[in-house]
mmCIF file of C-alpha atoms and ligand atoms in Angstrom:
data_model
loop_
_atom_site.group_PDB
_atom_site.id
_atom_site.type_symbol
_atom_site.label_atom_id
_atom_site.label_comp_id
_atom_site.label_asym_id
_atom_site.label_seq_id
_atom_site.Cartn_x
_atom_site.Cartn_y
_atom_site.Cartn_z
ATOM 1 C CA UNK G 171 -66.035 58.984 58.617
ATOM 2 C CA UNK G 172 -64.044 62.266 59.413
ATOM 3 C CA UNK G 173 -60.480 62.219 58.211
ATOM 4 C CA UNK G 174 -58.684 65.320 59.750
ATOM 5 C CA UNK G 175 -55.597 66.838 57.826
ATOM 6 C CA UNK G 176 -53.079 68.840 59.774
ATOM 7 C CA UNK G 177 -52.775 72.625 59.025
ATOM 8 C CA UNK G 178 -48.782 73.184 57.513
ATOM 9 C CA UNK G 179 -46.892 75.936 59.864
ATOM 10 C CA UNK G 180 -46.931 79.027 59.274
ATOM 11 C CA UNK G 181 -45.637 82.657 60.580
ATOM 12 C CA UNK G 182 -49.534 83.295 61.336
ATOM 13 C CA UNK G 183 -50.211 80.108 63.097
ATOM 14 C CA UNK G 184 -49.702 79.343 66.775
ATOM 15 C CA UNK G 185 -52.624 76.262 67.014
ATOM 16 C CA UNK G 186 -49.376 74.231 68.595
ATOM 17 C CA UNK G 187 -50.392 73.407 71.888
ATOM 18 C CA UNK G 188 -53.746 74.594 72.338
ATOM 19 C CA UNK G 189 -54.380 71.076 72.890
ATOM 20 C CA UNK G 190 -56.887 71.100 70.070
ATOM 21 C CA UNK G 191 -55.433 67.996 67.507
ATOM 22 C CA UNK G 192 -55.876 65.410 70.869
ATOM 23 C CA UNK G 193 -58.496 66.503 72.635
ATOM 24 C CA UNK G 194 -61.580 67.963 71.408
ATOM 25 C CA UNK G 195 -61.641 67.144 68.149
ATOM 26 C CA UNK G 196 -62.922 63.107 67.210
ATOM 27 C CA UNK G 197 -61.433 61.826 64.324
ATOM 28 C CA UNK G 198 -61.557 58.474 62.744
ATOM 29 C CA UNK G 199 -58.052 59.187 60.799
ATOM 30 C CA UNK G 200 -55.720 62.156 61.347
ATOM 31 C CA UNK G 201 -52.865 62.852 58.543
ATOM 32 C CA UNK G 202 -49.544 64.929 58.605
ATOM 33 C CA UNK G 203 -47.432 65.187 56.277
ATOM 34 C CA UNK G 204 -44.216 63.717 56.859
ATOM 35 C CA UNK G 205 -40.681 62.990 54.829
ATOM 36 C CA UNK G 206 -41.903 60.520 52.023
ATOM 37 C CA UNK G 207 -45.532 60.361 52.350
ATOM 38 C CA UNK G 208 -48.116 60.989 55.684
ATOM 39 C CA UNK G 209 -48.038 60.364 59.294
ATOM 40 C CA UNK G 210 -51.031 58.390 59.731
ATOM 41 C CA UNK G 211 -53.342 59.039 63.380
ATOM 42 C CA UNK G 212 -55.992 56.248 64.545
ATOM 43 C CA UNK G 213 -58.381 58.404 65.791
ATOM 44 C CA UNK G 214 -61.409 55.148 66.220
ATOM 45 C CA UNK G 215 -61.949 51.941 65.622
ATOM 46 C CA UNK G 216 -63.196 52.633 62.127
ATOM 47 C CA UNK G 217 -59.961 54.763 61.645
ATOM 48 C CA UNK G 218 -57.991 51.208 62.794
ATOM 49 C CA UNK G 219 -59.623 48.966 60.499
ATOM 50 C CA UNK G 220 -59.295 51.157 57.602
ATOM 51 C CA UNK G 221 -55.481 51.199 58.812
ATOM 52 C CA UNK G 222 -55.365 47.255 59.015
ATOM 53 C CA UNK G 223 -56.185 47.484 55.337
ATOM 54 C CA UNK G 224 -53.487 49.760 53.801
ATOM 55 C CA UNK G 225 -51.051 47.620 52.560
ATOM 56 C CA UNK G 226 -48.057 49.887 52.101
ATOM 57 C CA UNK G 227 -48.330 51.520 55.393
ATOM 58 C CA UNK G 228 -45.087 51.026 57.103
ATOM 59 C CA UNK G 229 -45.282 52.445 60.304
ATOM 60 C CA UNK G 230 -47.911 54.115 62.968
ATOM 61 C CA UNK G 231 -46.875 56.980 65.134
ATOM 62 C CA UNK G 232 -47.873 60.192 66.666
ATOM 63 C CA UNK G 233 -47.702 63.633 65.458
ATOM 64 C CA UNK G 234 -44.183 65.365 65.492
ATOM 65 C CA UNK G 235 -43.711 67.941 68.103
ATOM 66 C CA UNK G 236 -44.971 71.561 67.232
ATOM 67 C CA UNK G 237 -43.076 74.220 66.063
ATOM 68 C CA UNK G 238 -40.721 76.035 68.609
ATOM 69 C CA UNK G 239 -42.721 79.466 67.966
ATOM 70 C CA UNK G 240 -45.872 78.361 67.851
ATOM 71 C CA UNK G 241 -45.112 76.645 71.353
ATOM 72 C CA UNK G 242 -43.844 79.685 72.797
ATOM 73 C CA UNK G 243 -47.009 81.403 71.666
ATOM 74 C CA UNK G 244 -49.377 78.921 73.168
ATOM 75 C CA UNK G 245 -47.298 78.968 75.997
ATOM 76 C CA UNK G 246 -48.000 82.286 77.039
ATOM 77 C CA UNK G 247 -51.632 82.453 76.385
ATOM 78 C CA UNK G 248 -51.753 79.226 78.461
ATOM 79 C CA UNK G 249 -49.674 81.102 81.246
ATOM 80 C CA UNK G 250 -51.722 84.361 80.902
ATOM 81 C CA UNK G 251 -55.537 82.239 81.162
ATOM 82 C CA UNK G 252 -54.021 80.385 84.082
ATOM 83 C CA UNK G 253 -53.799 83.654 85.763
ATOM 84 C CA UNK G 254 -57.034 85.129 84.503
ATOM 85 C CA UNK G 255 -54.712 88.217 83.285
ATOM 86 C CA UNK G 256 -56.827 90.256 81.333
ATOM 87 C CA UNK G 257 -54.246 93.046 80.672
ATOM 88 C CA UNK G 258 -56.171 96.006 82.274
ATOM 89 C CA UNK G 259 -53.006 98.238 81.714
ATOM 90 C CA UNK G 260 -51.461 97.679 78.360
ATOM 91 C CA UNK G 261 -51.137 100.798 76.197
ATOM 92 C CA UNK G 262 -51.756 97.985 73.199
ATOM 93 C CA UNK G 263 -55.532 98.234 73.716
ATOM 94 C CA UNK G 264 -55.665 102.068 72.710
ATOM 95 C CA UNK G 265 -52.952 101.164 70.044
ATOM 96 C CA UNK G 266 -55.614 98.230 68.195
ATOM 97 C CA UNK G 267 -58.394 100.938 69.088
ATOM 98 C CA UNK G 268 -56.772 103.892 67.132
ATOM 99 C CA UNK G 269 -55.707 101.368 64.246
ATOM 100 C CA UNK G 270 -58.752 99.125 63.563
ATOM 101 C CA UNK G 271 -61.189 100.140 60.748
ATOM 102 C CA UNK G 272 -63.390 98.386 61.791
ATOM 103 C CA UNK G 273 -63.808 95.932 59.301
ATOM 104 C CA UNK G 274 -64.538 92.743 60.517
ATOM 105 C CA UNK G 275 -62.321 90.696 58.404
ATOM 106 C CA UNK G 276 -60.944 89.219 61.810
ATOM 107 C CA UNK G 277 -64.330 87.749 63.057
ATOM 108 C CA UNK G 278 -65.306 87.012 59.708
ATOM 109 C CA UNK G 279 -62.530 84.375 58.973
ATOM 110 C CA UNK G 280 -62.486 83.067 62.261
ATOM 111 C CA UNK G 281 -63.561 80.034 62.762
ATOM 112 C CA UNK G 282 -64.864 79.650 66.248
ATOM 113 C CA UNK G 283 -66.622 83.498 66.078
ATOM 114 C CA UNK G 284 -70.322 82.976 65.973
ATOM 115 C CA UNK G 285 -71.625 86.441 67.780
ATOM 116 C CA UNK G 286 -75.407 87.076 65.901
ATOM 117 C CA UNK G 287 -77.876 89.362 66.015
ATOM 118 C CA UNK G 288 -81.966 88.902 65.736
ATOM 119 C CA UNK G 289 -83.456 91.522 64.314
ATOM 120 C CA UNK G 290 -87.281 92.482 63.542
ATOM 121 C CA UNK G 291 -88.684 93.815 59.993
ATOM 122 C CA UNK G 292 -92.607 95.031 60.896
ATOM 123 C CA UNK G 293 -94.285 93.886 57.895
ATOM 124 C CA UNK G 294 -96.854 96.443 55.835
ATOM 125 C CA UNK G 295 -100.107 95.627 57.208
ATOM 126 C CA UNK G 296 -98.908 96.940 60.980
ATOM 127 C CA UNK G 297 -99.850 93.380 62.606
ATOM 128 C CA UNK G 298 -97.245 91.302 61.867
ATOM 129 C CA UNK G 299 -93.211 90.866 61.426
ATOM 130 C CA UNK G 300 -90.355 88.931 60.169
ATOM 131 C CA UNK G 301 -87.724 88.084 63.174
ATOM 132 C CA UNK G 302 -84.262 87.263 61.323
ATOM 133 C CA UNK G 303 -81.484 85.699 62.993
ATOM 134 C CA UNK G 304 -78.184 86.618 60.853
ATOM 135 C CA UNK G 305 -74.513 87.006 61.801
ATOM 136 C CA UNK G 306 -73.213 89.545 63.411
ATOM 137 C CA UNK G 307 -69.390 91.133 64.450
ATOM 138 C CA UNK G 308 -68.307 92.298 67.514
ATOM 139 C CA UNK G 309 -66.472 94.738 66.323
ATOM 140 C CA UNK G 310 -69.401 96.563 64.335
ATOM 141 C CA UNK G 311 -70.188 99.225 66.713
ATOM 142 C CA UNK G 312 -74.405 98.358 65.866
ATOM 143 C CA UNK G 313 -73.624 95.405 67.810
ATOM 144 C CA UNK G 314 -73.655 96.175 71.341
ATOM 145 C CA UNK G 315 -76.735 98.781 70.452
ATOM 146 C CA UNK G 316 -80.026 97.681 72.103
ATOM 147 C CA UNK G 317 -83.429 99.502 72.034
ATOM 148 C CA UNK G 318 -83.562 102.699 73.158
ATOM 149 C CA UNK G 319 -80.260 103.935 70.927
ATOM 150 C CA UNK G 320 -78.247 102.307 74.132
ATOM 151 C CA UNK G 321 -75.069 100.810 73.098
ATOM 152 C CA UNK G 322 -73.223 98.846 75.657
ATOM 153 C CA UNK G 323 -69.999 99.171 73.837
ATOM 154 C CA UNK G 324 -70.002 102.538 71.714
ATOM 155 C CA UNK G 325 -65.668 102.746 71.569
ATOM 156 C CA UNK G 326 -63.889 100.938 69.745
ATOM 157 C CA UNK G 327 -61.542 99.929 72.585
ATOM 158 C CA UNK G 328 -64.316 98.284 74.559
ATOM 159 C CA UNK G 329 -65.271 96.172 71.279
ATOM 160 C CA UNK G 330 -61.601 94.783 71.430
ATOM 161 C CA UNK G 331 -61.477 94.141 75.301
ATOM 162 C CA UNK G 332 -65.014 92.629 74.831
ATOM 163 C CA UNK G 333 -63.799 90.193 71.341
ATOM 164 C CA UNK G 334 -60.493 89.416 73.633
ATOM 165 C CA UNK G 335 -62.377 88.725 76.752
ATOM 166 C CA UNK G 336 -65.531 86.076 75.652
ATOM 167 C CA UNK G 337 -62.666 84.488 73.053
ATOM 168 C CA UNK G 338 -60.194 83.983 76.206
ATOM 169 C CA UNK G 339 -61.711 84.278 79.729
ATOM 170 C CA UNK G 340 -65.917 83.956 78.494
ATOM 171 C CA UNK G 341 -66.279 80.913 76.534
ATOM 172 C CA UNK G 342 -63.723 78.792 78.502
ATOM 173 C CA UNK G 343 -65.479 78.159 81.474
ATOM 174 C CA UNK G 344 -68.775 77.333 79.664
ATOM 175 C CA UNK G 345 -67.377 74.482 77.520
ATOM 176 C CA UNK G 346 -63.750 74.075 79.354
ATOM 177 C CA UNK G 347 -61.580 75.404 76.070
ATOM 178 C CA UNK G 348 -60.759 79.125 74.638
ATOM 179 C CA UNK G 349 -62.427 80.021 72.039
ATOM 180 C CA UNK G 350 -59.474 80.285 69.405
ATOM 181 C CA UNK G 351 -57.792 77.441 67.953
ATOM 182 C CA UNK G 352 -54.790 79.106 66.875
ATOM 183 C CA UNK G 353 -55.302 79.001 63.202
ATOM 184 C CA UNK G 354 -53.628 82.642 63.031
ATOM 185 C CA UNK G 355 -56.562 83.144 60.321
ATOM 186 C CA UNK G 356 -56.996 86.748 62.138
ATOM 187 C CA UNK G 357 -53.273 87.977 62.261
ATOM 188 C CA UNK G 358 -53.491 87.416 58.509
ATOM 189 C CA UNK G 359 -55.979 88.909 56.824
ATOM 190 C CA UNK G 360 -55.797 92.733 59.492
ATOM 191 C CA UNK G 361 -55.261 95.342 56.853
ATOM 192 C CA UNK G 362 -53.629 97.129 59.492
ATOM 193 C CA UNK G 363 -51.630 94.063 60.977
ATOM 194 C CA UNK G 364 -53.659 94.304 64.487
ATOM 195 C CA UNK G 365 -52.456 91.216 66.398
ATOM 196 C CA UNK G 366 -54.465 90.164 69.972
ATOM 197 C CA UNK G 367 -51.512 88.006 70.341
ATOM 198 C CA UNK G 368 -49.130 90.921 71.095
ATOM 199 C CA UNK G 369 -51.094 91.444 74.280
ATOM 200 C CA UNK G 370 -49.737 87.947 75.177
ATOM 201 C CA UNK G 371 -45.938 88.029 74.017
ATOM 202 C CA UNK G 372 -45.654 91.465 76.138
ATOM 203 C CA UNK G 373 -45.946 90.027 79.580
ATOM 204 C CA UNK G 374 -43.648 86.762 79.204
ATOM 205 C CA UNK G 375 -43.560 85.346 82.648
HETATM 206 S S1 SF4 O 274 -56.294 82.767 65.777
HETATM 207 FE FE1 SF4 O 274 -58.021 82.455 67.209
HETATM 208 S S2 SF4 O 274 -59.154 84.410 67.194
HETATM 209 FE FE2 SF4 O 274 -57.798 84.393 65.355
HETATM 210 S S3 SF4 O 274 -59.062 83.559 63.666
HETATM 211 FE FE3 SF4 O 274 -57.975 81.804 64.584
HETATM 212 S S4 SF4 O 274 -59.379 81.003 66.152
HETATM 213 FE FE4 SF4 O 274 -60.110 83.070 65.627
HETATM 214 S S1 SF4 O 275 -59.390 92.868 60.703
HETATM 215 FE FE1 SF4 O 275 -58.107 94.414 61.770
HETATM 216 S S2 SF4 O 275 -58.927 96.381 61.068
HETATM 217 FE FE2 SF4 O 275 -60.485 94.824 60.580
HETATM 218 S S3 SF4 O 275 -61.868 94.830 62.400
HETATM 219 FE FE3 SF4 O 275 -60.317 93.237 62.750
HETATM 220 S S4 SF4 O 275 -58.700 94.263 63.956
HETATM 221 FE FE4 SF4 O 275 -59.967 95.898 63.011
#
C-alpha cells in the first residue's frame, strides 16, 4: 500500500502545478493537511476500502488549490517548455557559471538526478578488472571526460546548460514529464543561492 503525504509550502518549493500529485504518481491514499485534521485522497480501490472503514471521516474531497507563487512559477516553466526556449542569450548562465563551486549539493539532493558513471579498476595480475557503476554529478567537471583526456563539457557554463537542458527539454520527450518535480530541494541547499528557476521568472510571457 503506498500512502503519499503532501509536501507543506514553502519559499523553495514551486511542485504546484507540475502536474505531479494527479498524474504520475499511483497512490492508494494521498493526505494533506487541512484545518482540523487531513484531507483524505482515494488514490485505488484499496485506498477506498480502507476509506469505507474510517469511522470518523467526515468528508472526501480534493486537494486545495496550490499556492499563488508556486503557480506562477510552474506557470512559466510550463510556458517556457511549450516553446522549447532554452535561453541561448541570458547573461544568467555566465552569472551561475562564475558563482558555482562546484559542489554538487544541487544534484545530490535532487530527487529525480540519477547521471552515473562506470568506471574500470585493472586488477594486479594485468588480466582482469573490476567495472563499477557509481553515481555521478553533472556538474563535476570529470564527468563529461571520456578516454583520451576528452571532455565534452570542460566549462562550467556548459555543465549548467547541459544539467538545465536533459532536466527540462532531454528527459521530457523520453518519458512525457520534466525531470524536476518542483521540490525546490536545489534552491535550498546552493551555498551561493544559484537558482535555475531565475532563468524562467526573467522571460514572463
Ligand atoms: S527543484 Fe527540480 S531540479 Fe531542483 S532538486 Fe527539486 S526536482 Fe531537482
Ligand atoms: S549547489 Fe550551487 S554551488 Fe553547488 S554545484 Fe550546485 S549550483 Fe554550484
Amino acid at each position: 500500500m503506498l500512502v503519499g503525504i503532501s509536501c507543506k509550502p514553502d519559499e523553495f518549493c514551486f511542485c504546484g502545478e507540475l502536474g505531479i500529485e494527479s498524474s504520475s504518481v499511483p497512490y492508494d491514499l494521498f493526505l494533506a493537511k487541512g484545518e482540523g485534521g487531513f484531507i483524505v485522497l482515494q488514490g485505488s480501490q484499496l485506498g477506498a476500502e480502507i476509506i469505507a472503514g474510517l469511522t470518523n471521516l467526515t468528508e472526501i474531497t480534493r486537494l486545495a488549490g496550490k499556492t499563488a507563487v508556486a503557480a506562477e512559477t510552474a506557470a512559466h516553466i510550463d510556458r517556457a517548455v511549450q516553446r522549447h526556449e532554452t535561453f541561448d542569450d541570458s547573461p544568467l548562465w555566465d552569472d551561475f557559471a562564475r558563482r558555482c563551486l562546484s559542489c554538487g549539493a544541487c544534484s545530490l539532493c535532487c530527487p529525480t538526478c540519477y547521471c552515473l558513471d562506470v568506471r574500470e579498476y585493472g586488477a594486479l595480475d594485468g588480466q582482469t578488472a573490476t567495472r563499477i557503476q557509481e553515481w555521478d554529478n553533472c556538474l563535476f567537471k570529470a564527468h563529461g571526460e571520456v578516454t583520451g583526456g576528452i571532455n565534452f563539457r570542460k566549462t562550467r557554463r556548459e555543465r549548467f546548460r547541459y544539467r538545465f537542458l536533459h532536466k527540462y527539454y532531454g528527459f521530457g520527450p523520453l518519458r512525457g514529464v520534466i525531470s524536476c518535480v518542483g521540490c525546490g530541494r536545489c534552491r535550498e541547499v546552493c551555498p551561493v543561492r544559484i537558482d535555475l528557476l531565475e532563468l524562467f521568472c526573467e522571460q514572463r510571457n
